[in-house]
Amino acid sequence: MQSSARFCVMGEKMSYEAVIGLEIHAELATRSKMFCACPVVDPQEAAPNTAVCPVCAGMPGTLPVVNAAAVEYGVRVALALGCEVNPRSLFARKNYFYPDLPKGYQISQYEQPLARNGRLVIHTAAGEKTIRIRRVHLEEDTGKLTHLGPDRSLVDLNRAGVPLLEIVTEPDFRAAEEVRLYAQALRAILRYLGVNSGDLQKGALRIEPNISLRPMGSQTFGTKVEIKNLNSFRALERAVAYEIERQAQRLEAGEAVQQVTMGWDEDRQVTVLQRVKEGEDDYRYFPEPDLPPLVLEAAWIEGLRASLPELPEGRARRFVEQYGLTAYTAGVLVEEKAVADYFEEAACHLSASVAPRALANWISVDLFGLMNQAGVSAEQIPVPAAELAELVSLVEAGRINPGSGREVLAEMFRNGRGAAEIVRQRGLEQVSDADFIARLVSETLAEHPAEAASFRAGKVTVLNWLFGQVMRKSQGRANPQIVRQELEKQLGNQ
Ligand code: ADP
Ligand code: MG
Ligand code: ZN
């Protein structure tokens, strides 16, 4: 078990198992807010308090109206996660006071959520694992506070009332890596459905892990700690791993874990106490008197189910069958819809003799490397798909060698020029001419008689060195397979 450390307690060997459940809040990318007609705006672009009306500002006497698009988005997510959608769900008031919540309560769903009992399969190093989803419910976001100092804060209500979907798992995770894989897989699904930007930095997707430890073999849960403010997958995985270790050390020292909410300090890479967790009783939930029950017709739900797009999991399976990719590479390519689309577009342009598997490797290794280096997202790949296909076809047909291919790709990435054009201009066309290569090989052997002799004396590793010399002589253009054959032939003959 990856995440559980072993500790000695009072002379006995004791080991702990981590138990983790996730609450994820996803802002729904609808045009208007959850209960009013205000537009949903980019928090970093819109001026504060410009997308606010009496409803989302919490004025007395106003009435909420449910946004049908948000319900539809929520149901699509629920169906994609294999949930049972409740034909009748209820909105409820969650009461608490905070300056970013002008009404003094948040409209959420409590006892009868939109959907229940879903699942998401993740692919860990140890194999597939199914994470059960407990509930999916609709609610509204709060405003945003900016703290200027210990006694001065500003409030922006642009975000107040933005539709949120909360997706809660069962405590099925046992390691930090599983938590990250689930969050990434869920983000991919939300983006495939087009209901959420997946932008963790901007807070469009907020991931809150709950973590507890228990003695290995125990069936009861320990006291959990919740972590907030995680704005990257890296922070998520590290914070969970850190918290597992922190709790293990406390338990080892004979101290209890306190039920608290913590934050993640990115600079110091530690979790820090935020507040002592409220119990459910503190919120005094009750049914929202201003909204009727949300009643969904079975036919409408089935219509949405039938119109779900192909999702990452299914697309990966198809990539394995249709293009002969490994499950791993297929998984990597489908994570971002834009990358999967790019791969399929390039595959259409590949010459028939070239295996799509080769194309997939060029994308997942070389192209991803260039994208990471330049900080380029999947939507902004500067190499047209057809041109990448051309390059891969040139390499696979032996017209240029793989090393030259990588150089050409780097140049295509830099200036967007075509593969064939760069190959011509830089004179990279691979040489397969047998006489030319035979001459290179005999010259090389004549220049390095000692190495040639030591090969014949049985030091076979010298062959690679000699091969390197021939390739260098050809400035990387000689066909490596023919060079190897010719080297072996000439060394054997002499
Ligand atoms: P709360 O009311 O404190 O929010 P919930 O029962 O709603 O707690 O659960 C919130 C999340 O925490 C869920 O994802 C759930 O799976 C997870 N969870 C519940 N109990 C534990 C526990 N003891 N250890 C780890 N995670 C837990
Ligand atoms: Mg909760
Ligand atoms: Zn409004």
Coordinates of C-alpha atoms and ligand atoms in Angstrom, one line a residue:
M1 CA 0.0 0.0 0.0
Q2 CA 1.6 3.1 -1.3
S3 CA 0.3 5.7 1.1
S4 CA 0.5 4.0 4.4
A5 CA 3.6 4.4 6.4
R6 CA 4.7 1.9 9.1
F7 CA 5.3 3.2 12.5
C8 CA 6.2 1.7 15.9
V9 CA 3.7 2.4 18.6
M10 CA 4.6 1.3 22.1
G11 CA 6.9 -1.4 20.8
E12 CA 4.4 -2.8 18.5
K13 CA 4.4 -2.6 14.7
M14 CA 1.5 -0.5 13.6
S15 CA 0.6 0.5 10.1
Y16 CA -2.1 2.9 8.9
E17 CA -4.4 3.1 6.0
A18 CA -5.4 6.4 4.4
V19 CA -9.1 6.9 3.7
I20 CA -10.0 9.8 1.4
G21 CA -13.2 11.2 -0.1
L22 CA -13.5 14.1 -2.4
E23 CA -15.9 17.0 -2.7
I24 CA -15.6 18.8 -6.0
H25 CA -17.3 22.1 -6.9
A26 CA -17.5 22.8 -10.6
E27 CA -18.8 26.1 -11.9
L28 CA -21.3 25.4 -14.7
A29 CA -20.4 27.4 -17.9
T30 CA -23.9 28.6 -18.5
R31 CA -24.6 32.1 -19.9
S32 CA -26.6 33.3 -16.9
K33 CA -26.5 32.6 -13.2
M34 CA -28.3 29.9 -11.3
F35 CA -31.4 31.9 -10.1
C36 CA -31.3 35.2 -12.0
A37 CA -30.6 36.6 -15.5
C38 CA -27.2 38.1 -14.6
P39 CA -24.4 36.9 -17.0
V40 CA -21.7 34.6 -15.8
V41 CA -18.5 36.6 -16.3
D42 CA -14.8 35.9 -16.2
P43 CA -13.6 36.8 -12.6
Q44 CA -10.4 38.2 -13.8
E45 CA -11.7 40.3 -16.7
A46 CA -15.0 41.8 -15.5
A47 CA -15.0 44.9 -13.2
P48 CA -16.2 44.0 -9.7
N49 CA -20.0 44.1 -9.1
T50 CA -20.9 44.7 -12.7
A51 CA -22.9 41.4 -13.1
V52 CA -25.2 41.8 -10.1
C53 CA -29.0 42.3 -9.7
P54 CA -31.3 42.4 -6.7
V55 CA -31.7 38.6 -6.7
C56 CA -28.0 37.7 -6.5
A57 CA -27.3 40.6 -4.3
G58 CA -29.8 39.1 -1.8
M59 CA -32.3 41.9 -1.6
P60 CA -35.4 41.2 0.4
G61 CA -38.5 40.4 -1.5
T62 CA -36.8 39.0 -4.6
L63 CA -37.5 35.5 -5.9
P64 CA -35.1 33.0 -7.5
V65 CA -35.9 31.3 -10.8
V66 CA -34.1 28.1 -11.7
N67 CA -31.8 28.2 -14.7
A68 CA -32.9 25.4 -17.0
A69 CA -29.5 25.2 -18.7
A70 CA -27.8 24.6 -15.4
V71 CA -30.1 21.8 -14.6
E72 CA -29.4 20.3 -18.0
Y73 CA -25.6 20.6 -17.6
G74 CA -25.9 19.0 -14.1
V75 CA -28.0 16.1 -15.4
R76 CA -25.5 15.5 -18.3
V77 CA -22.6 15.3 -15.8
A78 CA -24.7 13.0 -13.6
L79 CA -25.5 10.7 -16.5
A80 CA -21.8 10.7 -17.7
L81 CA -20.9 9.5 -14.2
G82 CA -23.4 6.7 -14.3
C83 CA -25.6 8.2 -11.6
E84 CA -29.3 7.6 -10.9
V85 CA -31.0 10.9 -11.6
N86 CA -33.7 11.7 -9.1
P87 CA -37.0 12.4 -10.9
R88 CA -37.8 14.8 -8.1
S89 CA -35.2 16.8 -6.2
L90 CA -35.4 19.6 -3.7
F91 CA -33.6 22.9 -3.2
A92 CA -32.7 23.7 0.4
R93 CA -31.3 26.6 2.3
K94 CA -27.9 26.2 3.9
N95 CA -27.8 29.0 6.5
Y96 CA -24.6 30.7 7.6
F97 CA -23.2 34.2 7.9
Y98 CA -20.3 35.4 5.8
P99 CA -19.7 38.7 4.1
D100 CA -19.5 37.1 0.6
L101 CA -23.0 35.7 1.1
P102 CA -25.5 38.6 1.1
K103 CA -28.6 36.5 1.6
G104 CA -27.3 34.8 4.7
Y105 CA -28.0 31.5 3.2
Q106 CA -26.9 29.5 0.1
I107 CA -29.4 27.7 -2.0
S108 CA -28.2 24.2 -2.3
Q109 CA -29.7 20.7 -2.4
Y110 CA -29.5 18.5 0.7
E111 CA -31.8 15.6 1.4
Q112 CA -32.9 15.0 -2.1
P113 CA -30.0 15.9 -4.5
L114 CA -30.1 15.9 -8.3
A115 CA -28.5 12.5 -8.6
R116 CA -26.9 9.7 -6.6
N117 CA -24.8 6.5 -6.9
G118 CA -22.5 7.1 -9.8
R119 CA -19.0 5.9 -10.4
L120 CA -15.8 6.8 -12.2
V121 CA -13.0 4.3 -13.2
I122 CA -9.4 5.4 -12.7
H123 CA -6.3 3.8 -14.1
T124 CA -3.6 3.5 -11.5
A125 CA -0.2 1.9 -11.8
A126 CA -1.8 -1.1 -10.0
G127 CA -4.7 -1.4 -12.4
E128 CA -8.3 -0.2 -12.7
K129 CA -10.1 1.1 -9.7
T130 CA -13.8 2.2 -9.4
I131 CA -14.5 5.2 -7.3
R132 CA -18.1 5.4 -6.2
I133 CA -19.9 8.7 -6.4
R134 CA -22.3 9.4 -3.5
R135 CA -24.2 12.4 -4.8
V136 CA -24.3 15.2 -7.4
H137 CA -26.2 18.3 -6.5
L138 CA -26.9 21.8 -7.8
E139 CA -26.1 25.0 -5.8
E140 CA -25.0 28.6 -6.2
D141 CA -21.6 30.1 -5.7
T142 CA -20.8 32.8 -3.2
G143 CA -19.2 36.2 -3.9
K144 CA -15.5 36.8 -3.6
L145 CA -13.6 38.7 -0.9
T146 CA -10.3 40.4 -1.4
H147 CA -8.6 41.1 1.9
L148 CA -6.6 44.4 1.8
G149 CA -5.5 44.1 5.4
P150 CA -6.4 42.8 8.8
D151 CA -9.5 45.1 9.0
R152 CA -10.3 46.0 5.4
S153 CA -11.8 43.7 2.8
L154 CA -13.6 44.2 -0.5
V155 CA -16.5 42.1 -1.8
D156 CA -17.3 41.4 -5.4
L157 CA -20.7 39.8 -6.1
N158 CA -20.1 38.9 -9.7
R159 CA -19.6 35.3 -8.7
A160 CA -22.6 35.3 -6.3
G161 CA -25.2 33.0 -7.8
V162 CA -23.1 31.4 -10.4
P163 CA -24.3 27.8 -10.9
L164 CA -22.2 25.2 -9.1
L165 CA -22.3 21.4 -9.3
E166 CA -21.1 19.6 -6.3
I167 CA -19.8 16.1 -6.9
V168 CA -19.1 14.0 -3.8
T169 CA -17.4 10.7 -3.7
E170 CA -17.6 7.8 -1.2
P171 CA -14.4 7.6 0.8
D172 CA -12.9 5.1 -1.6
F173 CA -9.4 6.6 -2.2
R174 CA -6.4 5.1 -0.4
A175 CA -3.5 7.1 -1.9
A176 CA -2.7 10.6 -3.0
E177 CA -2.1 9.4 -6.6
E178 CA -5.6 8.0 -6.9
V179 CA -7.1 11.3 -5.8
R180 CA -5.1 13.1 -8.5
L181 CA -6.1 10.6 -11.2
Y182 CA -9.8 10.9 -10.3
A183 CA -9.7 14.7 -10.3
Q184 CA -8.0 14.7 -13.7
A185 CA -10.4 12.1 -15.1
L186 CA -13.4 14.1 -13.8
R187 CA -12.0 17.4 -15.3
A188 CA -11.7 15.6 -18.7
I189 CA -15.3 14.5 -18.6
L190 CA -16.5 18.0 -17.6
R191 CA -14.5 19.5 -20.5
Y192 CA -15.8 16.8 -23.0
L193 CA -19.3 17.7 -22.0
G194 CA -18.5 21.4 -22.4
V195 CA -20.0 22.3 -19.0
N196 CA -16.9 23.6 -17.2
S197 CA -13.6 25.2 -18.3
G198 CA -11.5 23.0 -16.0
D199 CA -9.5 26.0 -14.9
L200 CA -8.3 25.2 -11.4
Q201 CA -6.3 28.4 -11.2
K202 CA -9.3 30.6 -11.7
G203 CA -11.4 28.5 -9.3
A204 CA -13.8 27.1 -11.9
L205 CA -13.0 23.6 -10.5
R206 CA -12.4 23.4 -6.8
I207 CA -11.2 20.2 -5.3
E208 CA -11.6 19.4 -1.6
P209 CA -10.2 16.2 -0.2
N210 CA -11.2 14.8 3.1
I211 CA -8.5 12.7 4.7
S212 CA -8.4 10.3 7.6
L213 CA -6.2 7.5 8.8
R214 CA -7.1 4.2 10.4
P215 CA -5.1 1.2 11.6
M216 CA -4.6 -1.3 8.8
G217 CA -7.4 -3.8 8.8
S218 CA -9.8 -1.6 10.8
Q219 CA -13.3 -1.2 9.3
T220 CA -14.2 2.0 11.1
F221 CA -13.2 5.5 9.9
G222 CA -10.9 7.8 11.7
T223 CA -11.4 11.5 12.2
K224 CA -11.2 13.4 8.9
V225 CA -9.5 16.7 7.9
E226 CA -10.7 18.7 4.9
I227 CA -8.2 20.6 2.7
K228 CA -9.3 23.7 0.7
N229 CA -7.6 26.1 -1.7
L230 CA -5.9 23.6 -4.0
N231 CA -5.4 25.2 -7.3
S232 CA -3.4 22.6 -9.2
F233 CA -3.3 18.8 -9.5
R234 CA 0.2 18.9 -8.2
A235 CA -0.9 20.8 -5.1
L236 CA -3.7 18.4 -4.7
E237 CA -1.5 15.3 -4.7
R238 CA 1.2 16.9 -2.5
A239 CA -1.3 18.2 0.0
V240 CA -3.0 14.8 0.4
A241 CA 0.4 13.1 0.8
Y242 CA 1.5 15.7 3.3
E243 CA -1.7 15.4 5.3
I244 CA -1.4 11.6 5.4
E245 CA 2.1 11.9 6.8
R246 CA 1.1 14.6 9.3
Q247 CA -1.7 12.6 10.7
A248 CA 0.4 9.4 10.8
Q249 CA 3.0 11.3 12.9
R250 CA 0.3 12.5 15.3
L251 CA -1.2 9.1 15.7
E252 CA 2.2 7.6 16.2
A253 CA 2.9 10.1 19.0
G254 CA -0.3 9.0 20.7
E255 CA -2.1 12.3 19.8
A256 CA -5.6 12.5 18.3
V257 CA -6.4 14.0 14.9
Q258 CA -8.7 17.0 15.2
Q259 CA -11.6 17.4 12.8
V260 CA -10.6 20.7 11.1
T261 CA -10.5 22.4 7.8
M262 CA -7.0 23.2 6.5
G263 CA -5.6 25.2 3.7
W264 CA -2.5 24.4 1.5
D265 CA 0.4 26.8 1.8
E266 CA 2.0 26.5 -1.7
D267 CA 5.2 28.4 -0.7
R268 CA 5.9 26.3 2.4
Q269 CA 4.4 23.0 0.9
V270 CA 2.5 22.4 4.2
T271 CA -1.2 22.2 5.3
V272 CA -2.2 25.0 7.7
L273 CA -5.2 25.2 10.0
Q274 CA -8.1 27.4 8.7
R275 CA -11.0 26.7 11.0
V276 CA -12.6 24.1 13.2
K277 CA -15.2 22.4 11.0
E278 CA -18.9 23.1 11.4
G279 CA -21.2 20.2 11.9
E280 CA -24.3 19.9 9.7
D281 CA -26.5 21.0 12.5
D282 CA -24.9 24.4 12.4
Y283 CA -26.3 25.1 8.9
R284 CA -29.9 24.5 9.9
Y285 CA -30.8 23.2 6.5
F286 CA -34.5 23.5 5.5
P287 CA -36.4 23.2 2.2
E288 CA -36.2 26.4 0.1
P289 CA -39.7 27.9 0.4
D290 CA -39.2 30.1 -2.7
L291 CA -38.7 27.2 -5.1
P292 CA -40.9 24.3 -6.1
P293 CA -39.4 20.8 -6.2
L294 CA -37.3 20.2 -9.3
V295 CA -39.3 17.6 -11.3
L296 CA -37.6 16.0 -14.3
E297 CA -39.4 13.9 -16.9
A298 CA -38.0 10.5 -17.6
A299 CA -38.2 11.1 -21.4
W300 CA -36.2 14.4 -21.1
I301 CA -33.5 12.6 -19.0
E302 CA -33.4 9.7 -21.6
G303 CA -33.0 12.3 -24.4
L304 CA -30.0 13.7 -22.6
R305 CA -28.5 10.3 -22.1
A306 CA -28.9 9.5 -25.8
S307 CA -27.2 12.7 -26.8
L308 CA -24.1 12.4 -24.5
P309 CA -21.0 12.8 -26.6
E310 CA -18.2 10.2 -26.7
L311 CA -16.4 10.5 -23.4
P312 CA -12.7 10.0 -22.6
E313 CA -13.0 6.4 -21.4
G314 CA -14.9 5.3 -24.5
R315 CA -12.7 7.3 -26.8
A316 CA -9.6 5.7 -25.4
R317 CA -11.1 2.2 -25.9
R318 CA -11.9 3.1 -29.5
F319 CA -8.3 4.4 -30.1
V320 CA -7.0 1.1 -29.0
E321 CA -9.3 -0.8 -31.3
Q322 CA -9.3 1.5 -34.3
Y323 CA -5.7 2.7 -34.3
G324 CA -3.9 -0.1 -32.5
L325 CA -2.6 2.2 -29.8
T326 CA -1.5 0.9 -26.4
A327 CA -4.0 1.5 -23.6
Y328 CA -1.5 3.8 -22.0
T329 CA -0.9 6.0 -25.1
A330 CA -4.7 6.1 -25.8
G331 CA -5.3 7.3 -22.2
V332 CA -2.7 10.1 -22.6
L333 CA -4.2 11.3 -25.9
V334 CA -7.8 11.4 -24.8
E335 CA -7.2 13.4 -21.6
E336 CA -7.5 16.7 -23.5
K337 CA -10.3 16.6 -26.1
A338 CA -8.3 19.0 -28.3
V339 CA -5.4 16.6 -28.4
A340 CA -7.6 13.6 -29.2
D341 CA -9.2 15.7 -32.0
Y342 CA -5.8 16.7 -33.3
F343 CA -4.6 13.1 -33.3
E344 CA -7.6 11.9 -35.3
E345 CA -7.3 14.7 -37.8
A346 CA -3.6 13.9 -38.3
A347 CA -4.4 10.2 -38.6
C348 CA -6.7 11.0 -41.6
H349 CA -3.7 12.5 -43.4
L350 CA -1.3 9.7 -42.7
S351 CA -0.2 7.6 -45.7
A352 CA -1.8 4.2 -45.6
S353 CA 1.4 2.3 -44.9
V354 CA 2.1 4.2 -41.7
A355 CA 0.9 2.9 -38.4
P356 CA -1.1 5.4 -36.4
R357 CA 0.8 4.2 -33.4
A358 CA 3.9 6.0 -34.8
L359 CA 1.9 9.2 -35.0
A360 CA 0.6 8.8 -31.5
N361 CA 4.2 8.4 -30.2
W362 CA 5.3 11.6 -32.0
I363 CA 2.4 13.5 -30.4
S364 CA 2.7 12.1 -26.9
V365 CA 6.5 12.3 -26.7
D366 CA 8.0 14.9 -29.0
L367 CA 5.1 17.3 -29.6
F368 CA 4.1 17.2 -25.9
G369 CA 7.8 18.0 -25.0
L370 CA 7.8 21.0 -27.2
M371 CA 4.4 22.1 -25.9
N372 CA 5.5 21.8 -22.3
Q373 CA 8.7 23.8 -23.0
A374 CA 6.8 26.6 -24.7
G375 CA 3.8 26.5 -22.3
V376 CA 1.5 25.9 -25.2
S377 CA -2.0 24.5 -24.5
A378 CA -3.7 21.7 -26.5
E379 CA -6.0 24.3 -28.2
Q380 CA -3.0 26.3 -29.6
I381 CA -0.8 23.6 -31.2
P382 CA 1.1 25.6 -33.8
V383 CA 1.8 22.6 -36.1
P384 CA -1.1 21.9 -38.4
A385 CA -2.3 18.2 -38.0
A386 CA -1.8 17.5 -41.7
E387 CA 1.8 18.7 -41.5
L388 CA 2.6 16.5 -38.5
A389 CA 1.2 13.6 -40.5
E390 CA 3.4 14.5 -43.4
L391 CA 6.5 14.5 -41.1
V392 CA 5.7 11.2 -39.6
S393 CA 5.1 9.7 -43.0
L394 CA 8.5 11.0 -44.2
V395 CA 10.2 9.4 -41.2
E396 CA 8.3 6.1 -41.4
A397 CA 9.0 5.9 -45.2
G398 CA 12.7 6.3 -44.4
R399 CA 13.0 9.5 -46.3
I400 CA 14.5 11.2 -43.3
N401 CA 15.8 9.6 -40.1
P402 CA 14.1 10.0 -36.7
G403 CA 16.8 12.4 -35.4
S404 CA 16.3 14.7 -38.3
G405 CA 12.6 14.3 -37.9
R406 CA 12.8 15.7 -34.4
E407 CA 14.8 18.7 -35.6
V408 CA 12.3 19.3 -38.3
L409 CA 9.4 19.2 -35.9
A410 CA 11.1 21.7 -33.6
E411 CA 11.4 24.1 -36.5
M412 CA 7.8 23.5 -37.6
F413 CA 6.8 24.3 -34.0
R414 CA 8.8 27.5 -34.1
N415 CA 7.7 28.9 -37.4
G416 CA 4.7 26.9 -38.6
R417 CA 6.4 25.9 -41.9
G418 CA 5.7 22.6 -43.7
A419 CA 7.7 19.4 -43.1
A420 CA 8.6 18.7 -46.7
E421 CA 9.7 22.3 -47.3
I422 CA 12.1 22.2 -44.2
V423 CA 13.5 18.8 -45.2
R424 CA 14.3 20.1 -48.7
Q425 CA 15.7 23.4 -47.6
R426 CA 18.0 21.8 -45.0
G427 CA 19.0 18.9 -47.2
L428 CA 17.9 16.4 -44.6
E429 CA 16.6 13.8 -47.1
Q430 CA 17.9 10.4 -45.9
V431 CA 20.4 8.7 -48.2
S432 CA 19.8 5.0 -48.8
D433 CA 22.2 4.7 -51.7
A434 CA 24.1 1.4 -51.1
D435 CA 27.3 2.4 -52.9
F436 CA 27.5 5.7 -51.1
I437 CA 27.0 4.1 -47.7
A438 CA 29.5 1.3 -48.6
R439 CA 32.1 4.0 -49.3
L440 CA 31.4 5.8 -46.0
V441 CA 31.8 2.5 -44.1
S442 CA 35.0 1.5 -45.7
E443 CA 36.5 5.0 -45.2
T444 CA 35.5 4.9 -41.5
L445 CA 37.0 1.5 -41.0
A446 CA 40.2 2.6 -42.7
E447 CA 40.4 5.6 -40.4
H448 CA 39.9 3.5 -37.2
P449 CA 41.8 0.3 -37.7
A450 CA 42.3 -0.2 -33.9
E451 CA 38.6 -0.2 -33.2
A452 CA 37.9 -2.4 -36.2
A453 CA 40.5 -4.9 -34.9
S454 CA 39.1 -4.9 -31.4
F455 CA 35.7 -5.7 -32.8
R456 CA 37.0 -8.6 -34.7
A457 CA 38.8 -9.7 -31.5
G458 CA 35.4 -10.1 -29.9
K459 CA 34.6 -6.7 -28.4
V460 CA 31.2 -6.4 -30.0
T461 CA 30.2 -3.1 -28.2
V462 CA 32.7 -1.3 -30.5
L463 CA 30.1 -1.8 -33.3
N464 CA 27.9 0.9 -31.9
W465 CA 30.8 3.3 -31.7
L466 CA 31.7 2.7 -35.3
F467 CA 28.1 3.0 -36.3
G468 CA 28.1 6.5 -34.7
Q469 CA 31.2 7.5 -36.7
V470 CA 29.6 6.5 -40.0
M471 CA 26.4 8.4 -39.1
R472 CA 28.5 11.4 -38.2
K473 CA 30.4 11.3 -41.5
S474 CA 27.0 11.4 -43.3
Q475 CA 25.8 14.3 -41.2
G476 CA 23.0 12.1 -39.8
R477 CA 21.6 11.5 -43.3
A478 CA 22.5 7.9 -44.0
N479 CA 19.8 5.3 -43.5
P480 CA 20.8 3.8 -40.2
Q481 CA 19.5 0.3 -41.1
I482 CA 21.6 0.1 -44.2
V483 CA 24.6 1.5 -42.4
R484 CA 24.3 -1.2 -39.7
Q485 CA 24.0 -4.0 -42.3
E486 CA 27.0 -2.6 -44.3
L487 CA 29.2 -2.3 -41.2
E488 CA 28.5 -5.9 -40.2
K489 CA 29.1 -7.1 -43.7
Q490 CA 32.5 -5.3 -44.1
L491 CA 33.7 -6.2 -40.6
G492 CA 32.8 -9.8 -41.3
N493 CA 34.5 -9.9 -44.7
Q494 CA 37.9 -8.5 -43.7
Ligands
ADP1 P1 -19.2 16.5 5.9 O1 -20.6 16.6 6.3 O2 -18.2 16.8 6.9 O3 -19.0 17.3 4.6 P2 -19.7 14.1 4.5 O4 -20.2 12.9 5.1 O5 -20.6 14.9 3.7 O6 -18.9 15.0 5.5 O7 -18.5 13.7 3.5 C1 -17.8 14.6 2.8 C2 -16.7 13.8 2.1 O8 -15.8 13.3 3.0 C3 -17.2 12.7 1.2 O9 -16.4 12.7 0.0 C4 -16.9 11.5 2.0 O10 -16.6 10.4 1.2 C5 -15.7 11.9 2.8 N1 -15.5 11.3 4.1 C6 -16.5 11.0 5.0 N2 -16.0 10.5 6.1 C7 -14.6 10.4 5.9 C8 -13.5 9.9 6.7 N3 -13.7 9.4 7.9 N4 -12.3 9.9 6.1 C9 -12.1 10.4 4.9 N5 -13.1 10.9 4.1 C10 -14.4 10.9 4.6
MG2 MG -20.0 17.9 2.9
ZN3 ZN -28.3 38.5 -10.5

